[in-house]
Amino acid sequence: MYLDQRLVDAAIDQMDRRWPADEQGGAAAVYLDDGEILTSVGFDNLNGGVSLCQETGAICQAYTLNRKVTASVCVCRIPGREQILVLPPCGICQERLALWGPDVEVGVPDRTSPAGWCARTLREVNPFYWGSQFTDDGAWPPPQLHYS
């Protein structure tokens, strides 16, 4: 499955279920290889060291289910702003998603798009992925290398 408005809407719906419309909030949604959608929210805590990104729960659930993630999107609402923001994955979440390869699509902001976002592959977001240094041919490392 490719990143589309349905996945963005699933993340927005999860955010709206978790936080009232007048509060800042965020959520994420991922597509699994069969089109199933998993959603999650971030874990905020007074101790910032234990906080987690919005995507983490869905990524961990996919891994627990031994399922492949094909697309991921993270959304954020800021009170007083009309548009829901699509946030690109941080470096840590890029690394988590790298388990499923360079073709995983992620949402990134795009001010030229009417939706305010577009889809990019991890390879496009991170063309100089460090893990490629550990393969014989410089290609993106296969999942088996991540598991070792």
Coordinates of N, CA and C in Angstrom, one line a residue:
M1 N 0.8 -1.2 0.0 CA 0.0 0.0 0.0 C 0.9 1.2 0.0
Y2 N 0.4 2.2 -0.7 CA 1.1 3.5 -0.8 C 0.5 4.5 0.1
L3 N 1.3 5.5 0.5 CA 0.7 6.6 1.4 C -0.3 7.3 0.6
D4 N -1.5 7.5 1.2 CA -2.5 8.2 0.6 C -3.4 9.0 1.6
Q5 N -4.4 9.7 1.2 CA -5.2 10.5 2.1 C -5.9 9.6 3.1
R6 N -6.2 8.4 2.8 CA -6.9 7.4 3.7 C -6.0 7.2 4.9
L7 N -4.7 7.0 4.7 CA -3.7 6.8 5.8 C -3.6 8.1 6.7
V8 N -3.5 9.2 6.0 CA -3.5 10.5 6.7 C -4.7 10.7 7.6
D9 N -5.9 10.4 7.0 CA -7.2 10.5 7.7 C -7.2 9.6 8.9
A10 N -6.6 8.4 8.8 CA -6.6 7.4 9.9 C -5.8 8.0 11.1
A11 N -4.7 8.7 10.8 CA -3.8 9.3 11.8 C -4.6 10.5 12.4
I12 N -5.3 11.3 11.6 CA -6.1 12.4 12.1 C -7.2 11.9 13.1
D13 N -7.9 10.8 12.6 CA -8.9 10.3 13.5 C -8.4 9.8 14.8
Q14 N -7.2 9.1 14.8 CA -6.6 8.7 16.1 C -6.3 9.9 16.9
M15 N -5.7 10.9 16.3 CA -5.4 12.1 17.1 C -6.6 12.8 17.7
D16 N -7.7 12.8 16.9 CA -9.0 13.4 17.4 C -9.6 12.6 18.5
R17 N -9.4 11.3 18.5 CA -9.9 10.4 19.6 C -9.2 10.6 20.9
R18 N -7.9 10.9 20.7 CA -7.0 11.0 21.9 C -7.0 12.4 22.5
W19 N -7.1 13.5 21.7 CA -7.0 14.8 22.2 C -8.2 15.7 21.8
P20 N -8.7 16.5 22.6 CA -9.8 17.4 22.2 C -9.3 18.4 21.1
A21 N -10.2 18.9 20.3 CA -9.8 19.7 19.2 C -9.1 21.0 19.6
D22 N -9.3 21.4 20.8 CA -8.6 22.7 21.2 C -7.2 22.5 21.9
E23 N -6.8 21.2 21.9 CA -5.5 20.9 22.4 C -4.5 20.5 21.4
Q24 N -3.2 20.7 21.6 CA -2.2 20.2 20.7 C -2.2 18.7 20.8
G25 N -2.0 18.1 19.7 CA -2.0 16.6 19.6 C -1.3 16.1 18.4
G26 N -1.0 14.8 18.4 CA -0.3 14.2 17.3 C -0.7 12.7 17.3
A27 N -0.5 12.1 16.1 CA -0.7 10.7 16.0 C -0.1 10.2 14.7
A28 N 0.0 8.9 14.6 CA 0.6 8.4 13.4 C -0.2 7.2 12.9
A29 N 0.0 6.8 11.6 CA -0.7 5.7 11.1 C 0.3 5.0 10.1
V30 N 0.3 3.7 10.1 CA 1.1 3.0 9.1 C 0.3 2.0 8.3
Y31 N 0.6 1.8 7.1 CA 0.0 0.7 6.3 C 0.9 -0.5 6.4
L32 N 0.3 -1.7 6.6 CA 0.9 -2.9 6.5 C 0.8 -3.4 5.0
D33 N 1.6 -4.4 4.7 CA 1.6 -4.9 3.3 C 0.3 -5.4 2.7
D34 N -0.7 -5.7 3.6 CA -2.0 -6.1 3.1 C -3.0 -5.0 3.1
G35 N -2.6 -3.8 3.5 CA -3.5 -2.6 3.5 C -4.1 -2.4 4.9
E36 N -3.8 -3.2 5.8 CA -4.3 -3.0 7.2 C -3.6 -1.7 7.7
I37 N -4.3 -0.9 8.5 CA -3.8 0.3 9.1 C -3.6 0.1 10.6
L38 N -2.5 0.5 11.1 CA -2.2 0.5 12.6 C -2.0 2.0 12.9
T39 N -2.5 2.4 14.1 CA -2.4 3.8 14.5 C -1.8 3.9 15.9
S40 N -1.2 5.0 16.2 CA -0.6 5.2 17.6 C -0.4 6.6 17.9
V41 N -0.2 6.9 19.1 CA 0.1 8.3 19.6 C 1.4 8.3 20.3
G42 N 2.0 9.4 20.5 CA 3.2 9.5 21.2 C 3.0 9.4 22.7
F43 N 4.0 9.0 23.4 CA 4.0 8.9 24.8 C 4.7 10.1 25.4
D44 N 3.9 11.0 26.0 CA 4.5 12.2 26.6 C 4.7 12.0 28.1
N45 N 5.7 12.5 28.6 CA 6.0 12.3 30.0 C 6.8 13.5 30.5
L46 N 6.7 13.8 31.8 CA 7.4 14.9 32.4 C 8.9 14.7 32.2
N47 N 9.4 13.4 32.2 CA 10.8 13.1 31.9 C 10.9 12.9 30.4
G48 N 11.4 13.9 29.7 CA 11.5 13.8 28.3 C 12.2 12.6 27.8
G49 N 13.1 12.0 28.6 CA 13.9 10.9 28.1 C 13.1 9.6 27.9
V50 N 11.9 9.6 28.5 CA 11.0 8.4 28.3 C 9.9 8.6 27.3
S51 N 9.8 9.8 26.7 CA 8.8 10.1 25.7 C 9.1 9.4 24.4
L52 N 8.1 9.1 23.6 CA 8.2 8.4 22.4 C 7.5 9.1 21.3
C53 N 8.0 9.0 20.1 CA 7.4 9.5 18.9 C 6.0 8.9 18.6
Q54 N 5.2 9.6 17.9 CA 3.8 9.1 17.6 C 3.9 7.8 16.8
E55 N 4.9 7.6 16.0 CA 4.9 6.4 15.1 C 5.3 5.1 15.9
T56 N 6.0 5.3 17.0 CA 6.6 4.2 17.7 C 5.7 3.0 18.0
G57 N 4.5 3.3 18.5 CA 3.5 2.3 18.9 C 3.1 1.4 17.7
A58 N 2.8 2.1 16.6 CA 2.4 1.4 15.4 C 3.6 0.5 14.8
I59 N 4.7 1.1 14.8 CA 5.9 0.4 14.3 C 6.2 -0.8 15.2
C60 N 6.1 -0.7 16.5 CA 6.4 -1.8 17.4 C 5.3 -2.9 17.2
Q61 N 4.0 -2.4 17.0 CA 2.9 -3.4 16.8 C 3.2 -4.2 15.5
A62 N 3.6 -3.5 14.4 CA 3.8 -4.2 13.2 C 4.9 -5.2 13.3
Y63 N 6.0 -4.8 14.0 CA 7.1 -5.7 14.3 C 6.6 -6.9 15.1
T64 N 5.8 -6.7 16.1 CA 5.3 -7.7 17.0 C 4.5 -8.7 16.2
L65 N 3.7 -8.2 15.2 CA 2.9 -9.1 14.3 C 3.7 -9.7 13.2
N66 N 5.0 -9.4 13.1 CA 5.9 -9.8 12.0 C 5.3 -9.5 10.7
R67 N 4.9 -8.2 10.6 CA 4.3 -7.7 9.4 C 5.2 -6.6 8.8
K68 N 5.1 -6.4 7.5 CA 5.9 -5.4 6.8 C 5.1 -4.1 6.7
V69 N 5.8 -3.0 7.1 CA 5.3 -1.6 7.0 C 5.6 -1.1 5.6
T70 N 4.6 -0.6 4.9 CA 4.9 -0.1 3.5 C 4.8 1.5 3.5
A71 N 4.1 2.1 4.4 CA 4.0 3.5 4.5 C 3.7 4.0 5.9
S72 N 4.1 5.2 6.2 CA 4.0 5.8 7.5 C 3.7 7.3 7.4
V73 N 2.8 7.8 8.3 CA 2.6 9.2 8.3 C 2.4 9.6 9.7
C74 N 2.8 10.8 10.1 CA 2.7 11.4 11.4 C 2.0 12.8 11.2
V75 N 1.0 13.0 12.0 CA 0.3 14.3 11.9 C 0.3 15.0 13.3
C76 N 0.1 16.3 13.2 CA 0.2 17.2 14.4 C -0.8 18.3 14.2
R77 N -1.5 18.6 15.4 CA -2.4 19.7 15.4 C -1.9 20.7 16.4
I78 N -1.8 22.0 15.9 CA -1.4 23.1 16.8 C -2.7 24.0 17.0
P79 N -3.1 24.2 18.2 CA -4.3 25.0 18.4 C -4.1 26.4 17.8
G80 N -5.2 26.9 17.1 CA -5.1 28.2 16.4 C -4.7 28.1 15.0
R81 N -4.2 27.0 14.6 CA -3.8 26.8 13.2 C -4.9 25.9 12.5
E82 N -5.3 26.4 11.3 CA -6.4 25.6 10.6 C -5.9 24.3 10.1
Q83 N -4.7 24.3 9.5 CA -4.3 23.1 8.8 C -3.6 22.1 9.8
I84 N -3.9 20.8 9.6 CA -3.2 19.7 10.3 C -1.8 19.6 9.6
L85 N -0.8 19.5 10.4 CA 0.6 19.4 9.8 C 0.9 17.9 9.6
V86 N 1.6 17.6 8.5 CA 2.2 16.3 8.3 C 3.7 16.5 8.6
L87 N 4.2 15.7 9.6 CA 5.6 15.8 10.0 C 6.4 14.7 9.4
P88 N 7.6 15.1 8.9 CA 8.4 14.0 8.4 C 8.9 13.2 9.6
P89 N 9.3 11.9 9.3 CA 9.8 11.1 10.5 C 11.2 11.7 10.9
C90 N 11.3 11.7 12.2 CA 12.6 12.1 12.8 C 13.7 11.0 12.4
G91 N 14.9 11.3 12.7 CA 16.0 10.3 12.3 C 15.8 9.0 13.0
I92 N 15.3 9.0 14.3 CA 15.1 7.8 15.0 C 14.0 6.9 14.3
C93 N 12.9 7.6 13.9 CA 11.8 6.8 13.3 C 12.2 6.4 11.9
Q94 N 13.0 7.2 11.2 CA 13.6 6.7 9.9 C 14.4 5.4 10.1
E95 N 15.1 5.4 11.2 CA 15.9 4.2 11.5 C 15.0 3.0 11.8
R96 N 13.9 3.3 12.6 CA 13.0 2.2 12.9 C 12.3 1.7 11.6
L97 N 11.9 2.6 10.7 CA 11.3 2.2 9.5 C 12.2 1.5 8.5
A98 N 13.5 1.8 8.6 CA 14.5 1.3 7.7 C 14.5 -0.3 7.7
L99 N 14.0 -0.8 8.8 CA 13.9 -2.3 8.9 C 13.2 -2.9 7.7
W100 N 12.2 -2.1 7.1 CA 11.4 -2.6 6.0 C 11.9 -2.1 4.7
G101 N 13.1 -1.5 4.6 CA 13.7 -1.1 3.4 C 13.5 0.3 2.9
P102 N 14.2 0.6 1.8 CA 14.3 2.0 1.3 C 13.0 2.5 0.6
D103 N 12.1 1.6 0.3 CA 10.9 1.9 -0.4 C 9.7 2.2 0.4
V104 N 9.9 2.2 1.8 CA 8.8 2.6 2.7 C 8.5 4.0 2.4
E105 N 7.3 4.3 2.2 CA 6.9 5.7 1.9 C 6.5 6.4 3.3
V106 N 6.9 7.7 3.3 CA 6.7 8.5 4.5 C 6.1 9.8 4.1
G107 N 5.2 10.4 4.9 CA 4.7 11.7 4.6 C 5.7 12.8 5.0
V108 N 5.8 13.8 4.1 CA 6.7 15.0 4.3 C 5.9 16.2 4.0
P109 N 6.2 17.3 4.6 CA 5.5 18.6 4.2 C 5.8 19.0 2.8
D110 N 4.8 19.6 2.1 CA 5.0 20.1 0.8 C 4.1 21.3 0.6
R111 N 4.6 22.5 0.7 CA 3.8 23.7 0.6 C 3.3 23.9 -0.8
T112 N 3.8 23.2 -1.8 CA 3.3 23.4 -3.1 C 2.0 22.5 -3.4
S113 N 1.8 21.5 -2.5 CA 0.7 20.6 -2.7 C -0.5 21.2 -2.0
P114 N -1.7 21.0 -2.6 CA -2.9 21.5 -2.0 C -3.2 20.8 -0.6
A115 N -2.8 19.6 -0.5 CA -2.9 18.8 0.8 C -1.9 19.3 1.8
G116 N -0.8 19.9 1.4 CA 0.2 20.4 2.3 C 1.2 19.3 2.6
W117 N 1.2 18.2 1.9 CA 2.1 17.1 2.1 C 2.3 16.3 0.8
C118 N 3.3 15.5 0.8 CA 3.5 14.5 -0.3 C 4.2 13.3 0.3
A119 N 4.3 12.2 -0.5 CA 4.9 11.0 -0.1 C 6.3 10.9 -0.7
R120 N 7.2 10.5 0.1 CA 8.6 10.2 -0.3 C 9.1 8.9 0.3
T121 N 9.9 8.2 -0.5 CA 10.5 7.0 0.1 C 11.6 7.3 1.1
L122 N 11.9 6.4 1.9 CA 13.0 6.6 2.8 C 14.3 6.9 2.1
R123 N 14.5 6.2 0.9 CA 15.7 6.5 0.1 C 15.7 7.9 -0.3
E124 N 14.6 8.5 -0.7 CA 14.5 9.9 -1.0 C 14.8 10.9 0.2
V125 N 14.2 10.5 1.3 CA 14.4 11.3 2.5 C 15.8 11.2 3.0
N126 N 16.4 10.1 2.9 CA 17.8 9.8 3.4 C 18.6 9.2 2.4
P127 N 19.1 9.9 1.4 CA 19.8 9.3 0.3 C 21.2 8.8 0.7
F128 N 21.7 9.2 1.8 CA 23.1 8.8 2.2 C 23.0 7.9 3.5
Y129 N 22.0 7.0 3.5 CA 21.8 6.1 4.6 C 23.1 5.4 5.1
W130 N 23.4 5.6 6.4 CA 24.6 5.1 6.9 C 24.7 3.6 6.8
G131 N 23.6 2.9 6.9 CA 23.7 1.4 6.9 C 24.2 0.8 5.6
S132 N 24.2 1.6 4.5 CA 24.7 1.1 3.2 C 26.2 0.9 3.3
Q133 N 26.9 1.5 4.2 CA 28.3 1.3 4.4 C 28.6 -0.2 4.8
F134 N 27.6 -0.9 5.3 CA 27.9 -2.2 5.8 C 27.5 -3.3 4.8
T135 N 27.2 -3.0 3.6 CA 26.9 -3.9 2.6 C 28.0 -4.0 1.6
D136 N 28.2 -5.1 0.9 CA 29.3 -5.3 0.0 C 29.2 -4.3 -1.2
D137 N 27.9 -4.1 -1.6 CA 27.7 -3.3 -2.9 C 27.3 -1.9 -2.6
G138 N 27.2 -1.4 -1.3 CA 26.7 -0.1 -1.0 C 25.2 0.1 -1.1
A139 N 24.5 -1.0 -1.3 CA 23.0 -0.9 -1.4 C 22.4 -0.8 0.0
W140 N 21.2 -0.5 0.1 CA 20.4 -0.4 1.3 C 20.5 -1.8 2.0
P141 N 20.8 -1.9 3.3 CA 20.9 -3.2 3.9 C 19.6 -4.0 3.9
P142 N 19.6 -5.3 3.7 CA 18.4 -6.1 3.8 C 17.9 -6.3 5.2
P143 N 16.6 -6.6 5.4 CA 16.1 -6.8 6.8 C 17.0 -7.8 7.6
Q144 N 17.5 -8.8 6.9 CA 18.3 -9.8 7.7 C 19.5 -9.1 8.4
L145 N 20.1 -8.1 7.8 CA 21.2 -7.4 8.4 C 20.8 -6.6 9.6
H146 N 19.6 -6.1 9.6 CA 19.0 -5.3 10.7 C 18.8 -6.3 11.9
Y147 N 18.4 -7.5 11.6 CA 18.1 -8.5 12.7 C 19.4 -9.0 13.4
S148 N 20.5 -8.9 12.7 CA 21.8 -9.5 13.3 C 22.3 -8.7 14.5

